């Protein structure tokens, strides 16, 4: 019943009734208002945001898609003084509506490098949105296999076109009616089955939606980065390219770096205010996947590595600095953190010229002295962690060896008074007991000696690289083996004692004896595996075969 002009009235917060209706997704009300007054689509609130932007800020995604289709596109043109287009693009990025963002950037390519009403740029927002990229995900192996091998994102999905059930059915009927090769029919049938499965099984749909978002985010990056080579250095500083690259490296967003190097190769020479290239920042922030790009540069590799920052730090100096806490927190224990730091330093020392080890920075420190200075506290914490772990395990190993030594002379079943031999000497279970008891005694004794070696080590920096982790691995393995064999000896002893009268009791007792093994496996075995991987299976850089 209200008039056309009355619909444009604003409340005390600067919002029209139309904006509030879009936020609440009141579809009928929105449609009636637009039909009566289409100017409502371009009417801004007190902050300069048009309704489609307001709806995006409040995560009304379906309403955003509807309003985007009917909003006059000329108001989004970056060539005008109006910044609604850039504001809408950044709102879509913040809300994760990447298909509309791609459509908007393809319509107006300069929006990706245009400032919005909040003085933000799209490239900056994307650098602060790691959740939109695969680099932030850690799928279990079967989910990763489905993600990589089973899910294929079509161009229609990438651009946001929805596929209905009717279309799926028509696609299958069309494929079966045409005279196709058997391989084509199988491919079409598998594609149809996958699409149906995706709709039925929620977990598959979740993985599909995640990959769709990741691919859309990468496609949006490509569209935005196409404009980067057209900008001057002053314009690149204005949009905050250096800060965006630094933030992307900090969050480990290798997709961001992949795309900008591919579309703007000169970026590898660009230095930030500290005189550091993106590879230098990858070292400081310990992002090996991003630094791996340096090995793909071919002849440019050596020139890239011979750079210094404004503090006269070479790449080896930067490696000598302590890792950010966010990276160290991913590693269990100060000793393994120290090992990781040494691995980085040793890897860079192998690929850099020998003279770099003798160069001095502005504080007159060589890389080695800088490493010792930066890691002084971590070395102390690593020593404390290693000694505490060794002392605790040593106590357990000592108890096991004492028990096994005693039980070796207290055989189950007793001794024959006439012969002095064990009564059950000819029993197979007794043979199992003797072997398990001996193995447990030997392995626990070995564990005690190994952990004693850990406690008496000098704890020099280089010891954390191989010596100390190797001793801890051997000590934990022999301790685990001694616990297993101790339980085997216990089970065989119970079986020997009760086999004639209460043989059935030995079965649940033997089963219960596996509980300590299970607890040790849950509590200590992950640490053993992590040490093994970190010491013997870890390669920081993926070098090609012809590189050293």
Coordinates of C-alpha atoms in Angstrom, one line a residue:
X1 CA 0.0 0.0 0.0
X2 CA 3.0 2.3 0.3
X3 CA 4.0 4.6 -2.5
X4 CA 7.1 4.3 -4.6
X5 CA 9.0 7.2 -2.9
X6 CA 7.9 6.0 0.6
X7 CA 9.8 2.7 0.1
X8 CA 13.0 4.7 -0.1
X9 CA 12.7 5.9 3.5
X10 CA 15.5 4.9 5.9
X11 CA 15.4 4.1 9.6
X12 CA 17.8 5.4 12.2
X13 CA 20.5 2.9 11.2
X14 CA 20.4 4.1 7.6
X15 CA 18.7 1.0 6.2
X16 CA 15.6 0.8 4.0
X17 CA 12.8 -1.7 4.5
X18 CA 14.1 -3.4 1.4
X19 CA 17.6 -3.9 2.8
X20 CA 16.1 -5.4 6.0
X21 CA 13.9 -7.7 3.9
X22 CA 16.9 -8.9 1.9
X23 CA 18.8 -9.7 5.1
X24 CA 15.9 -11.7 6.5
X25 CA 15.4 -13.4 3.0
X26 CA 11.7 -12.4 2.9
X27 CA 11.3 -13.4 -0.7
X28 CA 7.8 -12.3 -1.4
X29 CA 8.3 -8.9 0.2
X30 CA 11.5 -8.4 -1.8
X31 CA 9.9 -9.3 -5.1
X32 CA 6.9 -7.0 -4.4
X33 CA 9.2 -4.1 -3.5
X34 CA 11.4 -4.4 -6.5
X35 CA 8.4 -4.6 -8.8
X36 CA 7.1 -1.4 -7.3
X37 CA 10.4 0.5 -7.2
X38 CA 13.5 -0.9 -9.0
X39 CA 15.6 2.1 -7.7
X40 CA 15.8 0.2 -4.3
X41 CA 18.4 -2.1 -5.9
X42 CA 20.9 0.8 -6.2
X43 CA 19.9 2.8 -3.1
X44 CA 22.8 2.9 -0.6
X45 CA 22.8 2.8 3.1
X46 CA 24.7 5.2 5.4
X47 CA 27.9 3.2 4.8
X48 CA 27.6 3.4 1.0
X49 CA 26.6 -0.3 0.5
X50 CA 23.9 -1.3 -2.0
X51 CA 21.4 -4.0 -1.0
X52 CA 23.2 -6.9 -2.6
X53 CA 26.3 -6.0 -0.6
X54 CA 24.3 -5.7 2.6
X55 CA 22.8 -9.2 2.0
X56 CA 26.3 -10.6 1.4
X57 CA 27.6 -9.1 4.7
X58 CA 24.8 -11.0 6.5
X59 CA 25.5 -14.3 4.7
X60 CA 22.1 -14.4 2.9
X61 CA 23.7 -16.3 0.0
X62 CA 20.5 -17.2 -1.9
X63 CA 19.3 -13.7 -1.7
X64 CA 22.7 -12.4 -2.9
X65 CA 22.4 -14.6 -6.0
X66 CA 18.9 -13.3 -6.7
X67 CA 19.8 -9.7 -6.2
X68 CA 23.0 -10.0 -8.3
X69 CA 20.9 -11.1 -11.3
X70 CA 18.6 -8.1 -11.1
X71 CA 21.0 -5.4 -9.9
X72 CA 21.9 -3.0 -12.8
X73 CA 25.4 -3.9 -13.8
X74 CA 26.5 -0.4 -14.7
X75 CA 26.6 0.6 -11.0
X76 CA 29.3 -2.1 -10.6
X77 CA 31.6 -0.7 -13.3
X78 CA 35.0 0.3 -11.8
X79 CA 35.4 3.0 -14.5
X80 CA 32.8 5.1 -12.7
X81 CA 33.6 6.8 -9.4
X82 CA 31.2 4.5 -7.6
X83 CA 33.0 1.7 -5.7
X84 CA 30.0 -0.6 -5.4
X85 CA 31.5 -3.2 -7.7
X86 CA 34.7 -3.6 -5.7
X87 CA 32.7 -3.6 -2.5
X88 CA 30.4 -6.3 -3.8
X89 CA 33.4 -8.4 -5.0
X90 CA 35.1 -8.2 -1.7
X91 CA 31.8 -9.1 0.1
X92 CA 31.4 -12.1 -2.1
X93 CA 35.0 -13.2 -1.3
X94 CA 34.5 -12.8 2.4
X95 CA 31.3 -14.8 2.2
X96 CA 32.8 -17.5 0.0
X97 CA 30.4 -17.0 -3.0
X98 CA 33.2 -17.5 -5.5
X99 CA 31.1 -18.3 -8.6
X100 CA 29.5 -14.9 -8.5
X101 CA 32.9 -13.3 -7.8
X102 CA 34.3 -15.0 -10.9
X103 CA 31.4 -13.8 -13.0
X104 CA 31.8 -10.3 -11.7
X105 CA 35.6 -10.1 -12.3
X106 CA 35.2 -11.6 -15.8
X107 CA 32.7 -8.8 -16.5
X108 CA 34.8 -6.1 -15.1
X109 CA 38.5 -7.3 -14.8
X110 CA 39.7 -4.2 -13.0
X111 CA 37.5 -4.8 -10.0
X112 CA 40.2 -7.2 -8.6
X113 CA 42.6 -4.3 -8.3
X114 CA 40.1 -1.6 -7.3
X115 CA 39.6 -0.2 -3.8
X116 CA 36.3 -0.7 -2.1
X117 CA 34.5 1.6 0.3
X118 CA 36.4 0.1 3.2
X119 CA 39.8 0.7 1.5
X120 CA 40.3 -3.0 0.9
X121 CA 41.4 -4.9 -2.2
X122 CA 40.4 -8.3 -3.3
X123 CA 43.9 -9.6 -3.4
X124 CA 44.4 -8.7 0.3
X125 CA 41.2 -10.5 1.3
X126 CA 42.1 -13.7 -0.6
X127 CA 45.5 -13.8 1.1
X128 CA 43.7 -13.8 4.4
X129 CA 41.3 -16.6 3.5
X130 CA 43.3 -19.8 3.6
X131 CA 40.2 -21.9 4.2
X132 CA 39.2 -21.3 0.6
X133 CA 42.2 -23.3 -0.7
X134 CA 43.3 -26.9 -0.6
X135 CA 46.6 -25.9 1.2
X136 CA 44.6 -25.4 4.5
X137 CA 42.9 -28.9 4.4
X138 CA 44.3 -32.1 5.8
X139 CA 42.1 -34.9 4.5
X140 CA 42.7 -38.5 5.7
X141 CA 44.1 -40.7 2.9
X142 CA 40.8 -42.1 1.6
X143 CA 39.2 -38.7 1.5
X144 CA 42.3 -37.3 -0.3
X145 CA 42.1 -40.2 -2.8
X146 CA 38.4 -39.3 -3.5
X147 CA 39.3 -35.6 -3.7
X148 CA 42.2 -36.2 -6.2
X149 CA 41.0 -39.1 -8.3
X150 CA 37.2 -39.4 -8.2
X151 CA 35.9 -35.8 -8.2
X152 CA 36.1 -33.8 -11.4
X153 CA 34.7 -30.2 -11.4
X154 CA 33.1 -29.3 -14.7
X155 CA 33.2 -25.9 -16.2
X156 CA 29.5 -25.4 -15.6
X157 CA 30.0 -26.1 -11.9
X158 CA 33.0 -23.8 -11.7
X159 CA 30.9 -20.9 -13.1
X160 CA 28.1 -21.7 -10.7
X161 CA 25.6 -23.4 -13.0
X162 CA 23.4 -25.9 -11.1
X163 CA 22.7 -29.3 -12.6
X164 CA 19.2 -30.6 -11.9
X165 CA 18.1 -34.2 -11.4
X166 CA 16.2 -34.0 -14.7
X167 CA 19.4 -32.9 -16.5
X168 CA 21.3 -35.9 -15.0
X169 CA 18.6 -38.2 -16.3
X170 CA 18.5 -36.7 -19.8
X171 CA 22.3 -36.9 -20.0
X172 CA 22.2 -40.6 -19.3
X173 CA 19.4 -41.2 -21.7
X174 CA 21.2 -39.2 -24.4
X175 CA 24.4 -41.2 -23.9
X176 CA 22.7 -44.5 -24.1
X177 CA 20.7 -43.7 -27.2
X178 CA 23.8 -42.5 -29.2
X179 CA 26.1 -44.9 -30.8
X180 CA 29.2 -44.4 -28.6
X181 CA 32.3 -46.4 -28.1
X182 CA 32.1 -48.8 -25.1
X183 CA 34.7 -46.7 -23.2
X184 CA 32.6 -43.5 -23.7
X185 CA 29.5 -45.3 -22.5
X186 CA 31.3 -46.5 -19.4
X187 CA 32.7 -43.0 -18.8
X188 CA 29.3 -41.4 -19.0
X189 CA 27.8 -44.1 -16.8
X190 CA 30.5 -43.7 -14.2
X191 CA 30.0 -39.9 -14.3
X192 CA 26.2 -40.3 -13.8
X193 CA 26.7 -42.8 -10.9
X194 CA 29.2 -40.4 -9.3
X195 CA 26.7 -37.5 -9.5
X196 CA 23.9 -39.5 -8.0
X197 CA 26.2 -40.8 -5.3
X198 CA 27.2 -37.3 -4.5
X199 CA 23.6 -36.4 -3.8
X200 CA 22.9 -39.5 -1.7
X201 CA 26.1 -39.8 0.4
X202 CA 26.6 -36.7 2.5
X203 CA 30.3 -37.2 3.0
X204 CA 31.0 -37.4 -0.7
X205 CA 29.0 -34.2 -1.2
X206 CA 31.1 -32.5 1.5
X207 CA 34.3 -33.4 -0.3
X208 CA 32.9 -32.4 -3.7
X209 CA 31.8 -29.0 -2.3
X210 CA 35.2 -28.5 -0.7
X211 CA 36.9 -29.2 -4.1
X212 CA 34.5 -26.9 -5.9
X213 CA 35.2 -24.1 -3.6
X214 CA 39.0 -24.6 -3.9
X215 CA 38.8 -24.7 -7.7
X216 CA 36.7 -21.6 -7.8
X217 CA 39.1 -19.7 -5.5
X218 CA 42.0 -20.6 -7.8
X219 CA 40.0 -19.5 -10.8
X220 CA 39.2 -16.2 -9.1
X221 CA 43.0 -15.8 -8.4
X222 CA 43.7 -16.3 -12.1
X223 CA 41.2 -13.7 -13.1
X224 CA 42.6 -11.1 -10.7
X225 CA 46.3 -11.8 -11.4
X226 CA 45.8 -11.2 -15.1
X227 CA 45.6 -7.5 -14.3
X228 CA 48.8 -7.4 -12.1
X229 CA 51.3 -7.2 -15.1
X230 CA 49.4 -4.1 -16.3
X231 CA 50.0 -2.1 -13.1
X232 CA 53.0 0.1 -12.3
X233 CA 55.2 -0.3 -9.2
X234 CA 53.3 2.5 -7.5
X235 CA 50.0 0.9 -8.2
X236 CA 51.3 -2.5 -6.9
X237 CA 52.4 -0.8 -3.7
X238 CA 49.0 0.9 -3.4
X239 CA 47.0 -2.4 -3.6
X240 CA 49.4 -4.0 -1.1
X241 CA 50.8 -6.7 -3.3
X242 CA 53.9 -7.3 -1.1
X243 CA 51.9 -7.6 2.1
X244 CA 49.4 -9.9 0.3
X245 CA 52.2 -12.2 -0.9
X246 CA 53.7 -12.2 2.6
X247 CA 50.4 -13.2 4.2
X248 CA 49.8 -15.9 1.6
X249 CA 53.2 -17.4 2.4
X250 CA 52.6 -17.1 6.1
X251 CA 49.4 -19.1 5.7
X252 CA 51.1 -21.7 3.4
X253 CA 48.8 -20.9 0.5
X254 CA 51.0 -22.3 -2.3
X255 CA 48.1 -22.0 -4.8
X256 CA 48.4 -18.2 -4.4
X257 CA 52.1 -18.2 -5.1
X258 CA 51.7 -20.8 -8.0
X259 CA 49.2 -18.6 -9.9
X260 CA 51.1 -15.3 -9.4
X261 CA 54.4 -16.8 -10.6
X262 CA 52.7 -18.3 -13.6
X263 CA 50.9 -15.1 -14.6
X264 CA 53.5 -12.6 -13.5
X265 CA 56.9 -14.4 -13.5
X266 CA 58.8 -11.1 -12.7
X267 CA 57.4 -11.4 -9.2
X268 CA 60.3 -13.6 -8.2
X269 CA 62.7 -10.6 -8.4
X270 CA 60.4 -8.2 -6.5
X271 CA 61.6 -7.2 -3.0
X272 CA 59.5 -5.9 -0.1
X273 CA 60.4 -3.1 2.2
X274 CA 62.9 -5.3 4.0
X275 CA 64.6 -6.2 0.7
X276 CA 63.3 -9.8 0.7
X277 CA 61.9 -11.7 -2.2
X278 CA 59.0 -14.2 -1.8
X279 CA 61.6 -17.0 -1.6
X280 CA 63.4 -15.2 1.3
X281 CA 60.1 -14.9 3.1
X282 CA 59.3 -18.5 2.4
X283 CA 62.5 -19.3 4.3
X284 CA 61.8 -17.0 7.2
X285 CA 58.3 -18.4 7.5
X286 CA 59.4 -22.0 7.0
X287 CA 57.1 -22.8 4.0
X288 CA 59.0 -25.5 2.1
X289 CA 56.3 -26.0 -0.5
X290 CA 56.6 -22.4 -1.6
X291 CA 60.4 -22.4 -1.5
X292 CA 60.4 -25.5 -3.7
X293 CA 59.5 -23.2 -6.6
X294 CA 63.2 -22.1 -6.6
X295 CA 64.2 -25.5 -7.8
X296 CA 62.0 -25.1 -10.9
X297 CA 63.6 -21.9 -12.1
X298 CA 66.4 -23.6 -14.0
X299 CA 69.1 -21.1 -14.9
X300 CA 67.5 -18.4 -12.8
X301 CA 67.9 -20.5 -9.6
X302 CA 71.4 -19.3 -8.8
X303 CA 70.6 -15.6 -9.4
X304 CA 67.6 -15.9 -7.1
X305 CA 69.5 -17.5 -4.3
X306 CA 72.3 -14.9 -4.3
X307 CA 70.1 -12.1 -2.9
X308 CA 70.6 -10.1 0.3
X309 CA 68.1 -8.1 2.3
X310 CA 68.6 -4.6 3.6
X311 CA 70.2 -6.0 6.8
X312 CA 72.9 -7.8 4.7
X313 CA 71.3 -11.1 5.5
X314 CA 71.8 -13.8 2.9
X315 CA 69.5 -16.8 2.6
X316 CA 71.6 -18.8 5.1
X317 CA 71.2 -16.0 7.7
X318 CA 67.5 -16.1 7.2
X319 CA 67.5 -19.8 7.7
X320 CA 69.4 -19.3 11.0
X321 CA 66.6 -17.3 12.4
X322 CA 64.1 -19.1 14.7
X323 CA 60.9 -20.3 13.1
X324 CA 57.6 -18.6 13.8
X325 CA 55.8 -20.2 16.8
X326 CA 52.9 -21.2 14.5
X327 CA 55.3 -23.5 12.5
X328 CA 57.1 -24.9 15.6
X329 CA 53.8 -25.8 17.3
X330 CA 53.1 -28.4 14.6
X331 CA 56.1 -30.4 15.8
X332 CA 55.9 -32.5 19.1
X333 CA 58.6 -31.7 21.6
X334 CA 61.4 -29.1 21.7
X335 CA 64.0 -31.7 20.7
X336 CA 62.2 -32.5 17.4
X337 CA 61.6 -28.8 16.9
X338 CA 65.4 -28.2 17.2
X339 CA 66.0 -31.1 14.8
X340 CA 63.7 -29.5 12.2
X341 CA 65.5 -26.2 12.5
X342 CA 68.8 -27.9 11.9
X343 CA 67.4 -29.8 8.9
X344 CA 66.4 -26.5 7.4
X345 CA 69.9 -25.0 8.0
X346 CA 71.7 -28.0 6.6
X347 CA 69.5 -28.2 3.5
X348 CA 70.1 -24.5 2.7
X349 CA 73.9 -24.8 3.4
X350 CA 74.1 -27.6 0.8
X351 CA 72.5 -25.6 -2.0
X352 CA 74.1 -22.2 -1.3
X353 CA 77.6 -21.2 -2.2
X354 CA 80.2 -22.0 0.5
X355 CA 81.2 -18.3 0.9
X356 CA 77.7 -17.6 2.4
X357 CA 78.8 -19.4 5.6
X358 CA 81.5 -16.8 6.2
X359 CA 79.5 -13.6 5.3
X360 CA 78.6 -11.2 8.1
X361 CA 75.3 -9.4 8.4
X362 CA 74.9 -5.9 9.9
X363 CA 75.3 -7.3 13.4
X364 CA 78.6 -8.9 12.4
X365 CA 77.3 -12.4 12.8
X366 CA 77.9 -15.4 10.5
X367 CA 74.9 -17.7 9.8
X368 CA 76.3 -20.3 12.3
X369 CA 76.7 -17.8 15.1
X370 CA 73.3 -16.3 14.4
X371 CA 71.8 -19.8 14.5
X372 CA 73.3 -20.4 17.9
X373 CA 72.1 -17.1 19.2
X374 CA 68.6 -17.5 17.9
X375 CA 68.2 -21.1 19.1
X376 CA 69.8 -20.8 22.6
X377 CA 66.5 -21.2 24.5
X378 CA 65.2 -23.9 22.2
X379 CA 68.4 -25.9 22.7
X380 CA 67.9 -25.8 26.5
X381 CA 64.2 -26.7 26.1
X382 CA 65.2 -29.6 23.8
X383 CA 67.8 -30.9 26.3
X384 CA 65.2 -30.7 29.1
X385 CA 62.6 -32.5 27.0
X386 CA 64.9 -35.2 25.9
X387 CA 66.2 -35.9 29.5
X388 CA 62.7 -36.0 31.0
X389 CA 61.6 -38.4 28.3
X390 CA 64.7 -40.6 28.7
X391 CA 64.4 -40.7 32.5
X392 CA 60.8 -41.7 32.4
X393 CA 61.3 -44.5 29.9
X394 CA 64.5 -45.6 31.7
X395 CA 62.5 -46.2 34.9
X396 CA 60.0 -48.4 33.1
X397 CA 62.8 -50.3 31.3
X398 CA 64.6 -50.9 34.6
X399 CA 61.5 -52.3 36.2
X400 CA 60.8 -54.7 33.3
X401 CA 64.4 -55.9 33.3
X402 CA 64.3 -56.6 37.1
X403 CA 61.0 -58.5 36.8
X404 CA 62.2 -60.5 33.8
X405 CA 65.5 -61.4 35.6
X406 CA 63.6 -62.6 38.6
X407 CA 61.1 -64.6 36.6
X408 CA 63.9 -66.4 34.8
X409 CA 64.7 -68.3 38.0
X410 CA 61.1 -68.7 39.1
X411 CA 59.8 -70.9 36.3
X412 CA 56.1 -71.7 36.1
X413 CA 55.1 -75.2 37.3
X414 CA 58.1 -75.6 39.7
X415 CA 61.2 -77.7 39.6
X416 CA 61.5 -81.5 39.6
X417 CA 63.1 -82.5 43.0
X418 CA 64.9 -85.5 41.5
X419 CA 66.3 -84.0 38.3
X420 CA 66.4 -80.3 39.2
X421 CA 64.8 -79.5 35.8
X422 CA 61.6 -77.6 35.2
X423 CA 58.5 -79.9 35.3
X424 CA 57.1 -78.5 32.0
X425 CA 60.5 -78.5 30.2
X426 CA 59.1 -80.4 27.3
X427 CA 56.0 -78.2 26.8
X428 CA 55.9 -75.9 23.8
X429 CA 54.3 -73.2 26.1
X430 CA 57.4 -73.4 28.3
X431 CA 59.6 -72.9 25.3
X432 CA 57.6 -69.8 24.4
X433 CA 58.0 -68.5 28.0
X434 CA 61.7 -68.9 28.0
X435 CA 62.2 -67.2 24.6
X436 CA 59.9 -64.3 25.5
X437 CA 61.4 -63.9 28.9
X438 CA 64.9 -63.8 27.5
X439 CA 64.0 -61.3 24.7
X440 CA 62.2 -59.1 27.2
X441 CA 65.2 -59.1 29.5
X442 CA 67.7 -58.3 26.7
X443 CA 65.6 -55.6 25.1
X444 CA 64.8 -53.9 28.4
X445 CA 68.4 -53.9 29.4
X446 CA 69.3 -52.5 26.0
X447 CA 66.7 -49.8 26.4
X448 CA 68.2 -48.9 29.9
X449 CA 71.7 -48.5 28.4
X450 CA 70.4 -46.5 25.4
X451 CA 68.5 -44.0 27.6
X452 CA 71.5 -43.8 29.9
X453 CA 73.5 -42.7 26.8
X454 CA 70.9 -40.0 26.1
X455 CA 71.1 -38.7 29.7
X456 CA 74.9 -38.4 29.5
X457 CA 75.1 -36.8 26.1
X458 CA 76.8 -33.4 25.6
X459 CA 73.7 -31.9 24.0
X460 CA 75.6 -29.9 21.4
X461 CA 73.5 -28.4 18.6
X462 CA 74.5 -30.9 16.0
X463 CA 73.5 -33.8 18.3
X464 CA 69.8 -32.9 17.8
X465 CA 70.1 -33.6 14.1
X466 CA 70.8 -37.3 14.2
X467 CA 72.5 -38.6 17.3
X468 CA 69.9 -37.9 20.0
X469 CA 66.9 -38.8 17.9
X470 CA 68.5 -42.0 16.8
X471 CA 69.2 -43.0 20.4
X472 CA 65.7 -42.1 21.4
X473 CA 64.2 -44.2 18.5
X474 CA 66.3 -47.2 19.5
X475 CA 65.4 -46.8 23.2
X476 CA 61.7 -46.5 22.5
X477 CA 61.7 -49.4 20.1
X478 CA 63.5 -51.8 22.5
X479 CA 61.2 -50.6 25.3
X480 CA 58.1 -51.3 23.3
X481 CA 59.5 -54.7 22.2
X482 CA 60.3 -55.6 25.9
X483 CA 56.7 -54.8 27.0
X484 CA 55.3 -57.0 24.2
X485 CA 57.6 -59.9 25.0
X486 CA 56.9 -59.5 28.7
X487 CA 53.2 -59.9 28.1
X488 CA 53.9 -62.9 25.9
X489 CA 55.9 -64.5 28.7
X490 CA 53.2 -63.7 31.2
X491 CA 50.5 -65.2 29.0
X492 CA 52.5 -68.4 28.4
X493 CA 53.2 -68.7 32.2
X494 CA 49.5 -68.4 33.0
X495 CA 48.7 -71.1 30.4
X496 CA 51.3 -73.5 31.8
X497 CA 50.1 -73.1 35.3
X498 CA 46.3 -73.5 34.5
X499 CA 46.4 -75.8 31.5
X500 CA 45.4 -79.0 33.4
X501 CA 42.6 -77.7 35.6
X502 CA 41.4 -74.2 34.6
X503 CA 42.6 -73.9 31.1
X504 CA 39.7 -71.7 30.0
X505 CA 40.7 -69.0 32.6
X506 CA 44.0 -68.5 30.8
X507 CA 42.2 -67.2 27.6
X508 CA 40.6 -64.1 29.1
X509 CA 43.8 -63.4 31.2
X510 CA 45.9 -63.6 28.0
X511 CA 43.5 -61.2 26.3
X512 CA 43.6 -58.8 29.1
X513 CA 47.4 -58.8 29.0
X514 CA 47.2 -57.0 25.7
X515 CA 45.8 -53.9 27.4
X516 CA 49.2 -52.5 28.5
X517 CA 50.5 -53.0 25.0
X518 CA 47.5 -51.1 23.6
X519 CA 48.0 -48.2 26.1
X520 CA 51.7 -48.0 25.3
X521 CA 50.9 -48.0 21.6
X522 CA 48.4 -45.1 22.0
X523 CA 50.6 -43.0 24.2
X524 CA 54.2 -43.6 23.1
X525 CA 54.1 -45.2 19.7
X526 CA 53.0 -42.0 17.8
X527 CA 56.1 -40.3 19.2
X528 CA 58.3 -43.2 18.0
X529 CA 56.7 -42.9 14.5
X530 CA 57.1 -39.1 14.4
X531 CA 60.8 -39.5 15.3
X532 CA 61.4 -42.1 12.6
X533 CA 59.7 -40.0 10.0
X534 CA 61.4 -36.8 11.1
X535 CA 64.9 -38.4 11.2
X536 CA 65.0 -40.8 8.3
X537 CA 62.0 -40.2 6.0
X538 CA 61.7 -36.4 6.0
X539 CA 62.8 -34.4 3.0
X540 CA 62.2 -30.7 3.3
X541 CA 62.7 -29.9 -0.4
X542 CA 61.4 -31.8 -3.5
X543 CA 64.5 -31.5 -5.7
X544 CA 64.6 -32.8 -9.2
X545 CA 67.0 -35.8 -9.8
X546 CA 69.7 -33.6 -11.4
X547 CA 70.0 -31.3 -8.4
X548 CA 72.1 -31.7 -5.3

